[in-house]
PDB file of C-alpha atoms in Angstrom:
ATOM      1  CA  MET A   1     -61.334 -65.448-110.669  1.00  0.00           C
ATOM      2  CA  LEU A   2     -64.818 -63.099-111.539  1.00  0.00           C
ATOM      3  CA  ALA A   3     -64.888 -59.815-111.226  1.00  0.00           C
ATOM      4  CA  PHE A   4     -67.824 -57.718-111.410  1.00  0.00           C
ATOM      5  CA  ASP A   5     -69.414 -54.484-110.897  1.00  0.00           C
ATOM      6  CA  ILE A   6     -72.575 -52.722-109.190  1.00  0.00           C
ATOM      7  CA  SER A   7     -74.878 -51.009-111.792  1.00  0.00           C
ATOM      8  CA  GLN A   8     -75.906 -47.483-110.661  1.00  0.00           C
ATOM      9  CA  PHE A   9     -74.549 -48.349-106.801  1.00  0.00           C
ATOM     10  CA  PHE A  10     -74.160 -45.047-105.232  1.00  0.00           C
ATOM     11  CA  PRO A  11     -77.673 -43.708-106.703  1.00  0.00           C
ATOM     12  CA  SER A  12     -79.327 -47.147-105.146  1.00  0.00           C
ATOM     13  CA  LEU A  13     -78.278 -46.879-101.449  1.00  0.00           C
ATOM     14  CA  ASN A  14     -81.650 -47.286 -99.639  1.00  0.00           C
ATOM     15  CA  TYR A  15     -81.851 -44.591 -96.526  1.00  0.00           C
ATOM     16  CA  HIS A  16     -83.953 -46.518 -94.774  1.00  0.00           C
ATOM     17  CA  LEU A  17     -81.395 -49.611 -94.477  1.00  0.00           C
ATOM     18  CA  LEU A  18     -78.715 -47.755 -93.745  1.00  0.00           C
ATOM     19  CA  LEU A  19     -80.435 -45.723 -91.183  1.00  0.00           C
ATOM     20  CA  ASN A  20     -81.427 -48.854 -89.397  1.00  0.00           C
ATOM     21  CA  PHE A  21     -77.883 -50.192 -89.770  1.00  0.00           C
ATOM     22  CA  PHE A  22     -76.804 -47.401 -87.674  1.00  0.00           C
ATOM     23  CA  ASP A  23     -78.950 -48.257 -85.276  1.00  0.00           C
ATOM     24  CA  LYS A  24     -78.354 -52.195 -85.040  1.00  0.00           C
ATOM     25  CA  ALA A  25     -74.572 -51.342 -85.341  1.00  0.00           C
ATOM     26  CA  GLY A  26     -74.660 -49.749 -81.997  1.00  0.00           C
ATOM     27  CA  PHE A  27     -73.188 -46.496 -83.467  1.00  0.00           C
ATOM     28  CA  ASP A  28     -73.950 -43.387 -81.089  1.00  0.00           C
ATOM     29  CA  PRO A  29     -77.633 -41.544 -81.661  1.00  0.00           C
ATOM     30  CA  LYS A  30     -76.466 -38.384 -82.458  1.00  0.00           C
ATOM     31  CA  VAL A  31     -74.483 -40.309 -85.588  1.00  0.00           C
ATOM     32  CA  SER A  32     -77.817 -42.122 -86.760  1.00  0.00           C
ATOM     33  CA  LYS A  33     -79.761 -38.326 -86.161  1.00  0.00           C
ATOM     34  CA  PHE A  34     -76.823 -36.119 -88.282  1.00  0.00           C
ATOM     35  CA  PHE A  35     -77.164 -39.133 -91.137  1.00  0.00           C
ATOM     36  CA  SER A  36     -80.764 -38.954 -90.659  1.00  0.00           C
ATOM     37  CA  ASN A  37     -81.016 -35.065 -91.293  1.00  0.00           C
ATOM     38  CA  TYR A  38     -78.374 -35.160 -93.997  1.00  0.00           C
ATOM     39  CA  LEU A  39     -79.709 -37.701 -95.871  1.00  0.00           C
ATOM     40  CA  VAL A  40     -83.689 -37.789 -95.183  1.00  0.00           C
ATOM     41  CA  GLY A  41     -85.986 -34.843 -97.395  1.00  0.00           C
ATOM     42  CA  GLN A  42     -83.015 -34.076 -99.570  1.00  0.00           C
ATOM     43  CA  GLN A  43     -84.645 -32.198-103.135  1.00  0.00           C
ATOM     44  CA  THR A  44     -83.232 -31.472-106.408  1.00  0.00           C
ATOM     45  CA  ASN A  45     -84.241 -29.788-109.730  1.00  0.00           C
ATOM     46  CA  TYR A  46     -82.912 -29.164-113.037  1.00  0.00           C
ATOM     47  CA  PHE A  47     -81.617 -26.505-115.131  1.00  0.00           C
ATOM     48  CA  TRP A  48     -81.240 -26.381-118.807  1.00  0.00           C
ATOM     49  CA  ASN A  49     -80.347 -22.875-120.473  1.00  0.00           C
ATOM     50  CA  ASN A  50     -82.908 -20.370-118.610  1.00  0.00           C
ATOM     51  CA  PHE A  51     -85.071 -23.649-117.619  1.00  0.00           C
ATOM     52  CA  SER A  52     -85.529 -24.493-113.910  1.00  0.00           C
ATOM     53  CA  SER A  53     -87.561 -27.305-112.820  1.00  0.00           C
ATOM     54  CA  GLN A  54     -89.806 -27.796-110.225  1.00  0.00           C
ATOM     55  CA  LEU A  55     -88.436 -29.684-107.119  1.00  0.00           C
ATOM     56  CA  PHE A  56     -88.231 -33.236-107.103  1.00  0.00           C
ATOM     57  CA  SER A  57     -87.985 -35.624-104.008  1.00  0.00           C
ATOM     58  CA  VAL A  58     -84.475 -37.507-103.930  1.00  0.00           C
ATOM     59  CA  ASP A  59     -85.756 -40.596-101.849  1.00  0.00           C
ATOM     60  CA  VAL A  60     -82.491 -43.009-102.247  1.00  0.00           C
ATOM     61  CA  GLY A  61     -79.281 -42.034-103.326  1.00  0.00           C
ATOM     62  CA  VAL A  62     -75.924 -40.208-102.315  1.00  0.00           C
ATOM     63  CA  ASP A  63     -74.421 -38.224-104.581  1.00  0.00           C
ATOM     64  CA  GLN A  64     -70.959 -39.874-105.810  1.00  0.00           C
ATOM     65  CA  GLY A  65     -68.245 -36.678-105.386  1.00  0.00           C
ATOM     66  CA  LEU A  66     -69.361 -35.735-101.973  1.00  0.00           C
ATOM     67  CA  ALA A  67     -67.030 -36.575 -99.593  1.00  0.00           C
ATOM     68  CA  LEU A  68     -69.141 -38.675 -97.365  1.00  0.00           C
ATOM     69  CA  SER A  69     -70.565 -40.896-100.307  1.00  0.00           C
ATOM     70  CA  SER A  70     -67.720 -43.452 -99.792  1.00  0.00           C
ATOM     71  CA  ILE A  71     -68.152 -43.384 -96.153  1.00  0.00           C
ATOM     72  CA  LEU A  72     -71.820 -44.337 -96.531  1.00  0.00           C
ATOM     73  CA  SER A  73     -71.125 -46.481 -99.577  1.00  0.00           C
ATOM     74  CA  ALA A  74     -68.996 -48.978 -97.505  1.00  0.00           C
ATOM     75  CA  LEU A  75     -70.687 -48.689 -94.260  1.00  0.00           C
ATOM     76  CA  TYR A  76     -73.694 -49.641 -96.559  1.00  0.00           C
ATOM     77  CA  LEU A  77     -71.816 -52.810 -98.015  1.00  0.00           C
ATOM     78  CA  SER A  78     -70.712 -54.361 -94.542  1.00  0.00           C
ATOM     79  CA  PRO A  79     -73.641 -56.445 -94.018  1.00  0.00           C
ATOM     80  CA  VAL A  80     -73.523 -57.468 -97.343  1.00  0.00           C
ATOM     81  CA  LEU A  81     -69.951 -58.482 -97.033  1.00  0.00           C
ATOM     82  CA  TYR A  82     -70.538 -59.878 -93.186  1.00  0.00           C
ATOM     83  CA  VAL A  83     -73.378 -62.331 -94.685  1.00  0.00           C
ATOM     84  CA  LEU A  84     -71.656 -63.627 -97.483  1.00  0.00           C
ATOM     85  CA  GLU A  85     -68.481 -64.242 -95.776  1.00  0.00           C
ATOM     86  CA  LYS A  86     -70.571 -66.204 -93.193  1.00  0.00           C
ATOM     87  CA  GLU A  87     -72.761 -68.079 -95.886  1.00  0.00           C
ATOM     88  CA  LEU A  88     -69.537 -69.306 -98.143  1.00  0.00           C
ATOM     89  CA  LYS A  89     -68.011 -70.227 -94.617  1.00  0.00           C
ATOM     90  CA  ASN A  90     -70.992 -72.391 -93.885  1.00  0.00           C
ATOM     91  CA  LEU A  91     -71.106 -74.067 -97.041  1.00  0.00           C
ATOM     92  CA  LYS A  92     -67.158 -74.256 -97.185  1.00  0.00           C
ATOM     93  CA  ILE A  93     -66.762 -72.610-100.196  1.00  0.00           C
ATOM     94  CA  PRO A  94     -63.283 -71.326-100.650  1.00  0.00           C
ATOM     95  CA  ILE A  95     -63.461 -67.975-101.905  1.00  0.00           C
ATOM     96  CA  PHE A  96     -62.043 -64.433-101.032  1.00  0.00           C
ATOM     97  CA  PHE A  97     -63.715 -61.465-102.035  1.00  0.00           C
ATOM     98  CA  LEU A  98     -62.068 -58.342-102.419  1.00  0.00           C
ATOM     99  CA  SER A  99     -64.089 -54.926-102.644  1.00  0.00           C
ATOM    100  CA  PHE A 100     -63.583 -51.529-104.013  1.00  0.00           C
ATOM    101  CA  VAL A 101     -66.673 -49.132-103.414  1.00  0.00           C
ATOM    102  CA  ASN A 102     -68.685 -50.882-106.601  1.00  0.00           C
ATOM    103  CA  TYR A 103     -66.192 -53.076-108.045  1.00  0.00           C
ATOM    104  CA  GLY A 104     -65.964 -56.729-106.493  1.00  0.00           C
ATOM    105  CA  LEU A 105     -63.552 -59.989-107.375  1.00  0.00           C
ATOM    106  CA  LEU A 106     -64.382 -63.482-105.947  1.00  0.00           C
ATOM    107  CA  ILE A 107     -61.045 -65.221-106.072  1.00  0.00           C
ATOM    108  CA  THR A 108     -60.422 -69.103-105.905  1.00  0.00           C
ATOM    109  CA  GLN A 109     -57.656 -71.385-106.067  1.00  0.00           C
ATOM    110  CA  ASN A 110     -57.643 -75.192-107.129  1.00  0.00           C
ATOM    111  CA  LYS A 111     -55.569 -77.117-109.791  1.00  0.00           C
ATOM    112  CA  SER A 112     -59.286 -78.090-111.374  1.00  0.00           C
ATOM    113  CA  LEU A 113     -60.933 -75.382-113.246  1.00  0.00           C
ATOM    114  CA  PHE A 114     -64.517 -76.803-113.423  1.00  0.00           C
ATOM    115  CA  VAL A 115     -63.833 -76.987-109.459  1.00  0.00           C
ATOM    116  CA  SER A 116     -63.083 -73.562-109.313  1.00  0.00           C
ATOM    117  CA  ASN A 117     -65.971 -72.734-111.956  1.00  0.00           C
ATOM    118  CA  SER A 118     -68.783 -74.570-109.899  1.00  0.00           C
ATOM    119  CA  PHE A 119     -66.992 -72.467-106.729  1.00  0.00           C
ATOM    120  CA  LEU A 120     -66.957 -69.294-108.648  1.00  0.00           C
ATOM    121  CA  PHE A 121     -71.024 -70.363-109.641  1.00  0.00           C
ATOM    122  CA  CYS A 122     -72.254 -70.593-106.083  1.00  0.00           C
ATOM    123  CA  SER A 123     -70.593 -67.571-104.587  1.00  0.00           C
ATOM    124  CA  TYR A 124     -71.725 -65.416-107.286  1.00  0.00           C
ATOM    125  CA  GLN A 125     -75.439 -66.913-106.564  1.00  0.00           C
ATOM    126  CA  ILE A 126     -75.104 -66.058-102.853  1.00  0.00           C
ATOM    127  CA  ILE A 127     -73.393 -62.070-103.669  1.00  0.00           C
ATOM    128  CA  SER A 128     -76.469 -61.480-106.607  1.00  0.00           C
ATOM    129  CA  SER A 129     -79.189 -62.708-103.814  1.00  0.00           C
ATOM    130  CA  LEU A 130     -77.585 -60.496-101.401  1.00  0.00           C
ATOM    131  CA  LEU A 131     -77.258 -57.844-103.498  1.00  0.00           C
ATOM    132  CA  LYS A 132     -81.236 -58.076-104.820  1.00  0.00           C
ATOM    133  CA  LYS A 133     -82.031 -57.602-101.280  1.00  0.00           C
ATOM    134  CA  PHE A 134     -80.260 -54.775-100.650  1.00  0.00           C
ATOM    135  CA  GLY A 135     -81.943 -52.875-103.452  1.00  0.00           C
ATOM    136  CA  LEU A 136     -78.371 -53.302-105.665  1.00  0.00           C
ATOM    137  CA  LYS A 137     -78.125 -55.107-109.362  1.00  0.00           C
ATOM    138  CA  LEU A 138     -74.902 -56.496-111.098  1.00  0.00           C
ATOM    139  CA  GLU A 139     -73.706 -54.585-114.354  1.00  0.00           C
ATOM    140  CA  TYR A 140     -74.184 -57.889-116.476  1.00  0.00           C
ATOM    141  CA  SER A 141     -71.994 -56.654-119.363  1.00  0.00           C
ATOM    142  CA  LYS A 142     -69.258 -55.913-116.655  1.00  0.00           C
ATOM    143  CA  ILE A 143     -68.995 -58.950-115.494  1.00  0.00           C
ATOM    144  CA  LYS A 144     -65.778 -61.148-116.265  1.00  0.00           C
ATOM    145  CA  ILE A 145     -63.937 -64.338-115.471  1.00  0.00           C
ATOM    146  CA  PHE A 146     -60.215 -64.802-115.774  1.00  0.00           C
ATOM    147  CA  HIS A 147     -57.857 -68.062-114.442  1.00  0.00           C
ATOM    148  CA  PHE A 148     -54.494 -67.639-113.961  1.00  0.00           C
ATOM    149  CA  LEU A 149     -52.352 -70.586-114.928  1.00  0.00           C
ATOM    150  CA  HIS A 150     -49.078 -72.407-114.769  1.00  0.00           C
ATOM    151  CA  SER A 151     -49.583 -74.420-117.657  1.00  0.00           C
ATOM    152  CA  THR A 152     -48.433 -73.217-121.195  1.00  0.00           C
ATOM    153  CA  ASP A 153     -51.578 -75.278-122.821  1.00  0.00           C
ATOM    154  CA  SER A 154     -54.156 -72.576-122.222  1.00  0.00           C
ATOM    155  CA  PHE A 155     -56.637 -73.914-124.914  1.00  0.00           C
ATOM    156  CA  ASN A 156     -60.154 -74.756-124.309  1.00  0.00           C
ATOM    157  CA  LEU A 157     -60.757 -73.258-121.372  1.00  0.00           C
ATOM    158  CA  PRO A 158     -63.903 -73.878-119.809  1.00  0.00           C
ATOM    159  CA  PRO A 159     -66.636 -70.944-119.574  1.00  0.00           C
ATOM    160  CA  LEU A 160     -68.962 -70.400-116.760  1.00  0.00           C
ATOM    161  CA  ASP A 161     -72.454 -70.651-117.568  1.00  0.00           C
ATOM    162  CA  LEU A 162     -74.536 -68.416-115.338  1.00  0.00           C
ATOM    163  CA  SER A 163     -77.391 -68.354-117.130  1.00  0.00           C
ATOM    164  CA  PRO A 164     -79.274 -70.586-114.828  1.00  0.00           C
ATOM    165  CA  LEU A 165     -79.230 -67.271-112.658  1.00  0.00           C
ATOM    166  CA  ASN A 166     -80.526 -64.766-115.739  1.00  0.00           C
ATOM    167  CA  SER A 167     -76.647 -63.875-116.106  1.00  0.00           C
ATOM    168  CA  PRO A 168     -74.881 -64.248-119.247  1.00  0.00           C
ATOM    169  CA  ILE A 169     -72.065 -67.249-119.821  1.00  0.00           C
ATOM    170  CA  LEU A 170     -68.515 -66.271-119.317  1.00  0.00           C
ATOM    171  CA  GLN A 171     -66.057 -66.876-121.766  1.00  0.00           C
ATOM    172  CA  PRO A 172     -62.299 -66.705-120.369  1.00  0.00           C
ATOM    173  CA  ARG A 173     -60.436 -63.492-121.201  1.00  0.00           C
ATOM    174  CA  ASN A 174     -56.623 -63.719-122.443  1.00  0.00           C
ATOM    175  CA  THR A 175     -56.116 -60.214-120.578  1.00  0.00           C
ATOM    176  CA  TRP A 176     -57.383 -58.503-117.810  1.00  0.00           C
ATOM    177  CA  LYS A 177     -57.483 -54.596-117.180  1.00  0.00           C
ATOM    178  CA  TYR A 178     -57.820 -53.954-113.406  1.00  0.00           C
ATOM    179  CA  PHE A 179     -57.619 -49.850-112.359  1.00  0.00           C
ATOM    180  CA  GLY A 180     -54.572 -49.762-114.862  1.00  0.00           C
ATOM    181  CA  PHE A 181     -52.797 -52.542-114.997  1.00  0.00           C
ATOM    182  CA  ILE A 182     -52.962 -55.404-117.499  1.00  0.00           C
ATOM    183  CA  PHE A 183     -52.753 -58.955-116.537  1.00  0.00           C
ATOM    184  CA  ASP A 184     -52.389 -62.044-118.794  1.00  0.00           C
ATOM    185  CA  ARG A 185     -52.760 -65.897-117.689  1.00  0.00           C
ATOM    186  CA  LYS A 186     -48.826 -66.227-116.596  1.00  0.00           C
ATOM    187  CA  LEU A 187     -48.445 -62.619-114.835  1.00  0.00           C
ATOM    188  CA  SER A 188     -45.584 -62.069-117.777  1.00  0.00           C
ATOM    189  CA  PHE A 189     -46.803 -58.336-117.848  1.00  0.00           C
ATOM    190  CA  ARG A 190     -45.693 -58.509-121.530  1.00  0.00           C
ATOM    191  CA  SER A 191     -49.146 -56.960-122.196  1.00  0.00           C
ATOM    192  CA  TYR A 192     -49.355 -54.309-119.661  1.00  0.00           C
ATOM    193  CA  ILE A 193     -45.548 -53.139-121.271  1.00  0.00           C
ATOM    194  CA  ASN A 194     -46.615 -53.064-124.688  1.00  0.00           C
ATOM    195  CA  PHE A 195     -49.710 -51.133-124.181  1.00  0.00           C
ATOM    196  CA  TYR A 196     -47.629 -48.622-122.192  1.00  0.00           C
ATOM    197  CA  THR A 197     -44.874 -48.851-124.650  1.00  0.00           C
ATOM    198  CA  ASN A 198     -46.853 -48.416-127.749  1.00  0.00           C
ATOM    199  CA  LYS A 199     -49.004 -45.453-125.527  1.00  0.00           C
ATOM    200  CA  ALA A 200     -46.048 -43.919-124.960  1.00  0.00           C
ATOM    201  CA  MET A 201     -44.584 -44.113-128.780  1.00  0.00           C
ATOM    202  CA  SER A 202     -47.695 -42.566-130.168  1.00  0.00           C
ATOM    203  CA  MET A 203     -47.388 -39.521-127.648  1.00  0.00           C
ATOM    204  CA  VAL A 204     -43.729 -39.156-128.778  1.00  0.00           C
ATOM    205  CA  LYS A 205     -45.287 -39.121-132.462  1.00  0.00           C
ATOM    206  CA  SER A 206     -48.478 -36.901-132.025  1.00  0.00           C
ATOM    207  CA  MET A 207     -45.816 -33.940-130.264  1.00  0.00           C
ATOM    208  CA  LYS A 208     -44.470 -33.673-134.040  1.00  0.00           C
ATOM    209  CA  LEU A 209     -47.847 -32.186-134.653  1.00  0.00           C
ATOM    210  CA  LEU A 210     -46.822 -29.151-131.906  1.00  0.00           C
ATOM    211  CA  ARG A 211     -44.319 -27.493-133.790  1.00  0.00           C
ATOM    212  CA  ASN A 212     -44.726 -25.024-136.446  1.00  0.00           C
ATOM    213  CA  SER A 213     -43.159 -24.001-139.635  1.00  0.00           C
ATOM    214  CA  THR A 214     -40.783 -21.493-137.806  1.00  0.00           C
ATOM    215  CA  HIS A 215     -39.835 -23.165-135.030  1.00  0.00           C
ATOM    216  CA  SER A 216     -39.333 -27.217-134.027  1.00  0.00           C
ATOM    217  CA  LEU A 217     -40.536 -28.481-130.866  1.00  0.00           C
ATOM    218  CA  VAL A 218     -37.183 -28.085-129.321  1.00  0.00           C
ATOM    219  CA  SER A 219     -35.031 -25.255-129.469  1.00  0.00           C
TER     220      SER A 219
END
C-alpha cells in the first residue's frame, strides 16, 4: 500500500480546467456561469497591524475553509481518478485507489512483495504524471509505503525505489497512522492501544497540576 499527499492542493486548483470540466461534464450553463463569477476575478490584500497592502489578483486556488471548496476539489479530481482507473484497467494493473480530498492511497494485494512493489511503482508513475498535467504536485516527505503481512517474519522487507521518477526511495514502516488510527503489519492494533493508553495515563497524571495547596482536584 502506498500513501501520498498532494502538496498545496487547495491553492493550486486551476480555474480554467475546472470551468472547462463543468462544460464537458454536461452541467447546466447556469452552474458554469455561477462558478465563473464565484472564482474568476478574485482579489486579496494583506493586513499587518496598521499596514494594508495593495490588492493582488488571485487567479488560482480556493480557500480551504470555504463551504464550496470541498465540492470543487472533488470535481477537480474526478477526471484524474477517471483517467487513472481507465489506464490501470488497460494495463491490467490490479490496484485499488482511495482518495480523501488531498490524501490518496494506492492498494494492491499479492503474495509477492516484489510484485506488489512493481504494481505500486507503475500506478505511482501514472498518478504522478496525471497530477502534474493538472497543475498539482506530490509532497514527497509524506509518501509512505506499508505492507500488511500474515507471516510473522517481517524482516528485510523490500523498499520501493521511486528514484527513477524523481521521488524518494521508500522503506516499509513498522506502523502506519491514518486519520487517528495506528495500524501494525498484522492488524493487532497493539500499537494503537498502547499509544492511547499512554496518552490517557499522561493526561491523568497531568491533572495533578490543576489542584492547589488548599483544595484537591476532587473535593
